[in-house]
Coordinates of C-alpha atoms in Angstrom, one line a residue:
M1 CA -9.7 -3.2 -9.7
I2 CA -13.1 -4.5 -10.4
Y3 CA -13.8 -7.1 -13.2
R4 CA -17.2 -7.9 -14.7
Y5 CA -17.6 -11.5 -15.7
K6 CA -20.2 -13.8 -17.3
G7 CA -20.2 -17.6 -17.0
I8 CA -21.6 -20.7 -15.3
D9 CA -21.0 -21.6 -11.6
A10 CA -20.5 -25.1 -10.1
T11 CA -24.2 -25.8 -10.0
G12 CA -24.7 -25.0 -13.7
Q13 CA -26.4 -21.6 -13.0
K14 CA -25.6 -18.6 -15.2
V15 CA -23.8 -15.9 -13.4
N16 CA -23.2 -12.2 -14.3
D17 CA -21.3 -10.6 -11.5
K18 CA -18.2 -8.6 -10.4
I19 CA -15.0 -9.7 -8.7
E20 CA -12.2 -7.6 -7.1
A21 CA -8.6 -8.3 -8.0
S22 CA -5.3 -6.5 -8.5
S23 CA -4.9 -7.9 -12.1
L24 CA -6.8 -9.8 -14.8
A25 CA -4.7 -12.9 -14.1
E26 CA -5.6 -12.8 -10.4
A27 CA -9.3 -12.4 -11.3
K28 CA -9.2 -15.4 -13.6
A29 CA -7.4 -17.4 -10.8
K30 CA -10.1 -16.5 -8.3
L31 CA -12.9 -17.5 -10.6
K32 CA -11.1 -20.9 -11.2
N33 CA -10.9 -21.4 -7.4
Q34 CA -14.6 -20.6 -7.1
K35 CA -15.2 -23.2 -9.8
I36 CA -16.8 -20.6 -12.1
L37 CA -16.4 -21.3 -15.9
Y38 CA -16.4 -17.8 -17.4
S39 CA -17.2 -17.0 -21.0
S40 CA -16.1 -13.3 -20.7
I41 CA -14.2 -11.2 -18.2
K42 CA -13.1 -7.6 -18.5
E43 CA -12.2 -4.7 -16.3
E44 CA -15.2 -2.5 -15.4
R45 CA -14.4 1.1 -15.9
A46 CA -16.3 3.7 -13.9
S47 CA -18.2 6.2 -16.0
I48 CA -18.8 9.9 -15.0
F49 CA -22.3 8.8 -13.8
D50 CA -20.8 6.2 -11.5
H51 CA -18.7 8.9 -9.9
L52 CA -21.7 11.2 -9.4
S53 CA -24.0 8.3 -8.3
L54 CA -25.1 8.2 -4.7
K55 CA -24.7 4.4 -4.9
R56 CA -21.0 4.7 -5.4
T57 CA -18.9 2.0 -3.6
Y58 CA -16.6 3.5 -1.1
K59 CA -13.5 2.1 0.7
I60 CA -13.8 1.5 4.4
S61 CA -11.0 2.8 6.6
P62 CA -8.8 0.2 8.4
K63 CA -9.8 1.8 11.8
D64 CA -13.6 1.4 11.1
L65 CA -13.1 -2.2 9.8
S66 CA -11.0 -3.1 12.8
N67 CA -13.6 -1.7 15.3
L68 CA -16.5 -3.4 13.4
S69 CA -14.7 -6.8 13.3
R70 CA -13.9 -6.6 17.0
E71 CA -17.5 -5.8 17.9
L72 CA -18.9 -8.6 15.8
A73 CA -16.4 -11.1 17.2
T74 CA -17.4 -10.1 20.8
Y75 CA -21.1 -10.6 20.1
I76 CA -20.6 -13.9 18.2
R77 CA -18.4 -15.2 20.9
S78 CA -21.1 -14.5 23.5
G79 CA -23.5 -16.8 21.6
I80 CA -25.4 -14.3 19.5
S81 CA -26.0 -15.2 15.8
I82 CA -24.3 -13.2 13.1
V83 CA -27.6 -11.6 12.1
Q84 CA -28.4 -10.5 15.6
A85 CA -24.8 -9.3 16.1
L86 CA -25.0 -7.2 12.9
R87 CA -28.3 -5.6 14.0
V88 CA -26.9 -4.7 17.5
V89 CA -23.7 -3.3 15.9
Q90 CA -25.8 -1.3 13.4
N91 CA -27.3 0.7 16.3
H92 CA -23.8 1.8 17.3
Y93 CA -23.2 3.4 13.9
T94 CA -26.4 5.5 13.5
N95 CA -24.1 8.6 13.1
N96 CA -22.2 7.0 10.3
K97 CA -24.7 6.6 7.4
R98 CA -22.3 4.7 5.1
L99 CA -21.5 2.0 7.7
S100 CA -25.1 1.8 8.8
L101 CA -26.2 1.3 5.2
F102 CA -23.4 -1.3 4.8
L103 CA -24.6 -3.3 7.8
S104 CA -28.2 -3.0 6.7
E105 CA -27.4 -4.3 3.2
V106 CA -25.4 -7.2 4.7
N107 CA -28.3 -8.1 7.0
R108 CA -30.7 -8.0 4.0
L109 CA -28.5 -10.5 2.1
L110 CA -28.2 -12.8 5.2
D111 CA -32.0 -12.7 5.5
E112 CA -32.2 -14.0 1.9
G113 CA -30.2 -17.1 2.9
K114 CA -26.7 -16.0 1.9
N115 CA -23.8 -16.8 4.3
F116 CA -21.7 -14.0 5.7
Y117 CA -19.0 -14.2 3.1
A118 CA -21.5 -14.1 0.2
A119 CA -23.2 -11.2 1.8
L120 CA -19.9 -9.2 2.2
N121 CA -19.0 -10.1 -1.4
E122 CA -22.3 -9.1 -3.0
Q123 CA -23.0 -5.9 -1.1
K124 CA -22.2 -2.8 -3.1
V125 CA -21.9 -0.2 -0.4
L126 CA -18.3 -0.6 0.8
L127 CA -15.3 -2.0 -1.0
L128 CA -13.7 -4.5 1.4
P129 CA -10.1 -5.8 1.0
E130 CA -10.0 -9.1 -0.8
F131 CA -7.9 -10.8 1.9
Y132 CA -10.5 -9.8 4.5
K133 CA -13.4 -11.4 2.6
Q134 CA -11.4 -14.6 1.9
S135 CA -10.4 -14.8 5.6
I136 CA -14.1 -14.7 6.4
K137 CA -14.9 -17.4 3.9
V138 CA -12.2 -19.7 5.3
S139 CA -13.3 -19.0 8.9
E140 CA -17.0 -19.7 8.2
D141 CA -16.1 -23.0 6.6
G142 CA -14.0 -23.9 9.6
G143 CA -16.4 -22.7 12.3
I144 CA -13.9 -20.2 13.7
L145 CA -15.5 -16.9 12.6
D146 CA -15.2 -15.1 15.9
E147 CA -11.5 -16.0 16.3
V148 CA -10.6 -14.9 12.8
L149 CA -12.6 -11.6 13.2
L150 CA -10.6 -10.9 16.3
E151 CA -7.3 -11.6 14.6
L152 CA -8.3 -9.5 11.6
A153 CA -9.2 -6.6 14.0
D154 CA -5.8 -6.9 15.6
F155 CA -4.0 -7.0 12.3
L156 CA -5.9 -3.9 10.9
K157 CA -5.3 -2.0 14.1
E158 CA -1.5 -2.7 14.0
Q159 CA -1.3 -1.8 10.3
E160 CA -3.1 1.5 11.0
K161 CA -0.8 2.2 13.9
L162 CA 2.2 1.5 11.7
R163 CA 0.9 3.7 8.9
K164 CA 0.4 6.6 11.3
E165 CA 3.9 6.2 12.8
I166 CA 5.5 6.3 9.3
K167 CA 3.3 9.3 8.3
S168 CA 4.2 11.2 11.5
A169 CA 7.9 10.3 11.1
F170 CA 8.2 11.7 7.6
A171 CA 6.0 14.7 8.1
Y172 CA 8.8 17.1 9.2
P173 CA 11.3 16.0 6.5
G174 CA 8.6 16.3 3.9
F175 CA 7.7 19.8 5.1
M176 CA 11.4 20.8 5.0
I177 CA 11.8 19.6 1.4
A178 CA 8.7 21.4 0.3
V179 CA 9.8 24.7 2.0
S180 CA 13.3 24.5 0.6
L181 CA 12.1 23.9 -2.9
I182 CA 9.7 26.8 -2.7
M183 CA 12.4 29.1 -1.3
I184 CA 14.9 28.1 -4.1
A185 CA 12.2 28.6 -6.8
F186 CA 11.3 32.0 -5.3
M187 CA 14.9 33.2 -5.3
L188 CA 15.6 32.0 -8.8
T189 CA 12.3 33.4 -10.2
F190 CA 12.1 36.8 -8.4
V191 CA 15.3 37.7 -6.6
V192 CA 18.0 36.7 -9.0
P193 CA 16.4 38.4 -12.1
Q194 CA 16.3 41.7 -10.3
I195 CA 20.0 41.5 -9.3
T196 CA 20.9 40.4 -12.8
S197 CA 19.7 43.7 -14.3
I198 CA 22.3 45.5 -12.1
F199 CA 25.1 43.2 -13.3
A200 CA 24.1 44.0 -16.9
S201 CA 24.9 47.7 -16.4
M202 CA 28.4 46.9 -15.0
H203 CA 29.8 45.5 -18.3
Q204 CA 32.3 43.2 -16.6
E205 CA 33.1 39.5 -16.6
L206 CA 31.0 37.7 -14.1
P207 CA 32.4 34.8 -11.9
T208 CA 31.5 31.3 -12.9
P209 CA 29.2 30.6 -9.9
T210 CA 27.2 33.8 -10.8
K211 CA 26.9 32.7 -14.4
V212 CA 25.6 29.3 -13.3
V213 CA 22.9 30.8 -11.0
I214 CA 21.8 33.4 -13.7
A215 CA 21.6 30.6 -16.3
L216 CA 19.5 28.5 -13.9
A217 CA 17.2 31.5 -13.1
D218 CA 16.8 32.3 -16.8
F219 CA 15.9 28.7 -17.7
F220 CA 13.5 28.4 -14.8
T221 CA 11.8 31.8 -15.4
H222 CA 11.2 31.1 -19.1
N223 CA 10.4 27.4 -18.9
Y224 CA 8.7 26.9 -15.6
M225 CA 5.3 26.2 -17.2
I226 CA 6.9 23.6 -19.5
L227 CA 8.6 22.0 -16.6
L228 CA 5.4 21.8 -14.5
V229 CA 3.5 20.3 -17.5
F230 CA 6.3 17.8 -18.1
I231 CA 6.3 16.8 -14.5
A232 CA 2.5 16.5 -14.4
I233 CA 2.5 14.4 -17.6
F234 CA 5.3 12.2 -16.3
V235 CA 3.6 11.5 -13.0
A236 CA 0.2 10.9 -14.6
L237 CA 1.7 8.5 -17.2
F238 CA 3.7 6.7 -14.5
M239 CA 0.6 6.2 -12.3
L240 CA -1.5 5.1 -15.3
L241 CA 1.1 2.5 -16.4
R242 CA 1.5 1.2 -12.9
Q243 CA -2.2 0.8 -12.5
K244 CA -3.0 -0.6 -16.0
S245 CA 0.2 -2.6 -16.8
E246 CA 0.9 -5.5 -14.5
K247 CA 4.4 -6.0 -16.2
F248 CA 5.3 -2.4 -15.6
A249 CA 4.1 -2.4 -12.0
Y250 CA 6.1 -5.6 -11.4
W251 CA 9.2 -4.0 -12.9
V252 CA 8.8 -0.9 -10.7
D253 CA 8.4 -3.1 -7.6
R254 CA 11.4 -5.1 -8.5
L255 CA 13.4 -1.9 -9.0
L256 CA 12.3 -0.6 -5.6
L257 CA 13.7 -3.7 -4.0
K258 CA 17.2 -3.0 -5.6
I259 CA 17.5 0.5 -4.1
P260 CA 20.3 0.4 -1.4
F261 CA 18.9 0.7 2.1
F262 CA 15.3 1.4 1.0
G263 CA 15.0 -1.9 -0.8
S264 CA 15.9 -3.7 2.4
L265 CA 13.3 -1.7 4.3
I266 CA 10.6 -2.5 1.8
E267 CA 11.4 -6.2 1.7
R268 CA 11.5 -6.6 5.5
S269 CA 8.3 -4.6 5.9
E270 CA 6.5 -6.9 3.5
L271 CA 8.0 -10.0 5.1
A272 CA 6.9 -8.7 8.5
R273 CA 3.4 -8.1 7.3
F274 CA 3.2 -11.6 5.8
A275 CA 4.5 -13.3 8.9
Y276 CA 2.2 -11.3 11.2
M277 CA -0.9 -12.1 9.1
A278 CA 0.1 -15.7 8.7
S279 CA 0.7 -16.2 12.4
L280 CA -2.8 -14.9 13.1
L281 CA -4.4 -17.2 10.6
V282 CA -2.4 -20.3 11.7
R283 CA -3.4 -19.5 15.3
S284 CA -7.0 -19.4 14.3
G285 CA -6.9 -22.8 12.6
V286 CA -6.8 -21.8 9.0
P287 CA -5.1 -24.4 6.7
F288 CA -1.5 -23.5 5.9
V289 CA -2.0 -23.3 2.1
Q290 CA -4.9 -20.9 2.5
T291 CA -2.9 -19.0 5.1
I292 CA -0.1 -18.4 2.6
N293 CA -2.5 -17.2 -0.1
L294 CA -4.4 -14.9 2.2
S295 CA -1.3 -13.5 3.8
A296 CA 0.3 -12.9 0.3
N297 CA -2.7 -11.0 -0.8
I298 CA -2.2 -8.3 1.8
L299 CA 1.3 -7.4 0.4
N300 CA 1.8 -4.3 -1.7
N301 CA 5.0 -5.3 -3.5
R302 CA 4.1 -7.6 -6.4
V303 CA 7.5 -9.4 -6.5
I304 CA 7.2 -10.6 -3.0
K305 CA 3.5 -11.2 -3.3
Q306 CA 4.0 -13.4 -6.4
L307 CA 6.9 -15.2 -4.6
F308 CA 4.5 -16.4 -1.9
L309 CA 1.6 -17.2 -4.3
D310 CA 4.0 -19.4 -6.3
A311 CA 5.2 -21.0 -3.1
S312 CA 1.7 -21.9 -2.0
K313 CA 1.4 -24.0 -5.2
D314 CA 4.5 -26.0 -4.2
V315 CA 3.1 -26.5 -0.7
V316 CA -0.1 -28.0 -2.3
E317 CA 2.2 -30.5 -4.0
G318 CA 3.7 -31.5 -0.7
K319 CA 6.8 -29.3 -0.6
T320 CA 7.7 -27.1 2.4
L321 CA 7.4 -23.3 2.2
S322 CA 11.1 -22.8 3.0
S323 CA 12.3 -25.1 0.2
S324 CA 10.0 -23.3 -2.3
L325 CA 11.4 -19.9 -1.2
L326 CA 14.9 -21.1 -1.5
K327 CA 14.6 -22.2 -5.2
A328 CA 12.7 -19.0 -6.2
N329 CA 14.2 -16.6 -8.7
Y330 CA 14.0 -13.6 -6.3
K331 CA 16.0 -14.3 -3.1
I332 CA 14.5 -12.9 0.0
D333 CA 16.4 -12.5 3.3
Y334 CA 18.0 -15.9 4.0
A335 CA 17.4 -15.5 7.8
F336 CA 13.6 -15.4 7.1
V337 CA 13.8 -18.6 5.1
Q338 CA 15.9 -20.3 7.8
T339 CA 13.5 -19.3 10.5
I340 CA 10.5 -20.6 8.5
A341 CA 12.4 -23.9 8.0
L342 CA 13.0 -24.2 11.7
G343 CA 9.3 -23.6 12.4
E344 CA 8.4 -26.3 9.9
E345 CA 10.8 -28.8 11.4
T346 CA 9.7 -28.2 15.0
S347 CA 5.9 -27.8 14.2
Q348 CA 6.1 -24.4 15.8
I349 CA 5.3 -22.4 12.7
E350 CA 2.8 -20.0 14.4
A351 CA 5.3 -19.0 17.1
V352 CA 8.1 -18.6 14.6
L353 CA 6.0 -16.4 12.3
S354 CA 4.9 -14.3 15.3
N355 CA 8.5 -13.8 16.5
I356 CA 10.0 -13.0 13.1
S357 CA 7.3 -10.4 12.4
E358 CA 8.0 -8.7 15.7
L359 CA 11.7 -8.8 15.0
Y360 CA 11.4 -7.3 11.5
F361 CA 8.9 -4.6 12.6
E362 CA 11.3 -3.6 15.4
E363 CA 14.4 -3.6 13.0
N364 CA 12.5 -1.4 10.5
R365 CA 11.5 1.0 13.3
D366 CA 15.2 1.3 14.3
K367 CA 16.3 1.7 10.7
T368 CA 13.7 4.4 10.1
S369 CA 14.6 6.3 13.2
M370 CA 18.3 6.2 12.1
L371 CA 17.4 7.4 8.6
L372 CA 15.4 10.3 10.0
S373 CA 18.1 11.2 12.5
L374 CA 20.5 11.5 9.5
L375 CA 17.9 13.0 7.2
E376 CA 17.1 16.1 9.3
P377 CA 20.7 17.5 9.4
A378 CA 21.2 16.6 5.8
L379 CA 18.1 18.6 4.8
M380 CA 19.3 21.5 6.9
L381 CA 22.6 21.4 5.1
F382 CA 20.8 21.1 1.7
V383 CA 18.6 24.1 2.4
G384 CA 21.4 26.2 3.9
G385 CA 23.9 25.2 1.2
S386 CA 21.5 25.9 -1.7
I387 CA 20.4 29.3 -0.5
G388 CA 23.9 30.1 0.6
F389 CA 25.3 29.3 -2.8
I390 CA 22.7 31.5 -4.6
V391 CA 23.4 34.4 -2.2
A392 CA 27.2 34.0 -2.4
A393 CA 27.0 33.8 -6.2
M394 CA 25.1 37.1 -6.4
L395 CA 27.4 38.9 -4.0
L396 CA 30.7 37.7 -5.7
P397 CA 30.6 40.4 -8.5
I398 CA 29.9 43.1 -5.9
F399 CA 32.9 42.0 -3.8
S400 CA 35.0 41.9 -7.0
M401 CA 34.1 45.5 -7.7
S402 CA 35.0 46.7 -4.2
I403 CA 38.4 45.0 -4.4
Q404 CA 39.1 46.6 -7.8

């Protein structure tokens, strides 16, 4: 979400700008970190004109951002300045007007004397992930821009690869579920009512399974519009609450973590992403507290994200990350905490984080493969069983007549 704020910066200058954050609390925290004393802050809602405007801000795909980061890192590492690197890279994206415009705008801001982070933050062409911009800010301050850009490129590439694997894995089960629901709806709406009219002329007691199917068909035929409207309203309300209410979104994320099997998958996936990103940043020389904050901000689950953000505050006070995680209200996988503690004791935190991310990613792949191997026959049984039950229920009265 985008928040518009007014206030005074560290130099005493008035500022009227925007900031990207997942919640109002996060936006306020970011302004505090930037030493901006705000007088007002509110969410900026897009009007219909914003949606129609040619100057609309678009999201950049992880693939494009990964390729762009890798190219910039390569040129910077060869000794070319960031301005020259951006101009060279811009020539590679002449066919992509949006990326070309983005690079041109960043270059313009650099020519005005802004640093790379400020240019990325102020440009309005593409909406960049907050963790990406903050990583750039830290790397610029530490003089390790090329290293962090390469690490970010690797991270984005791996995340895109993982997303495609998951999408591909669940494509067939999703297709099967959709087809089965369509077939069942078709039979209940069109096939069953036609057969029901035949039964009405028989004037005989129908078997219980037949009565159940006819009742379902009658209910679905007469109320399908109400059902569709109800489902649409429920989904829209759920999405709206999850987007607008931080408490509701947090509650949903906590509920997801409690679901048997799937909760463990979600938790380990988030821990693996955190460990992977943290290992990259530590290897690039980013301070550990900033590493925890940046790595936490890439997480999707608010419960685990808040867990690490709270832990970073304890680390600032001199505590270890593992001890902070141990005393937290939400208990993550104990093996993860133990491994972090081992890395802290041996000063091998980067290697430990890298190993545990690889382990959790591999475990999740195995669990997902096992789930899919069980899901496919289960779906076949569901489809065959549902349609078979409907057909059998419709044939039972006919069999009863032939026996009599």
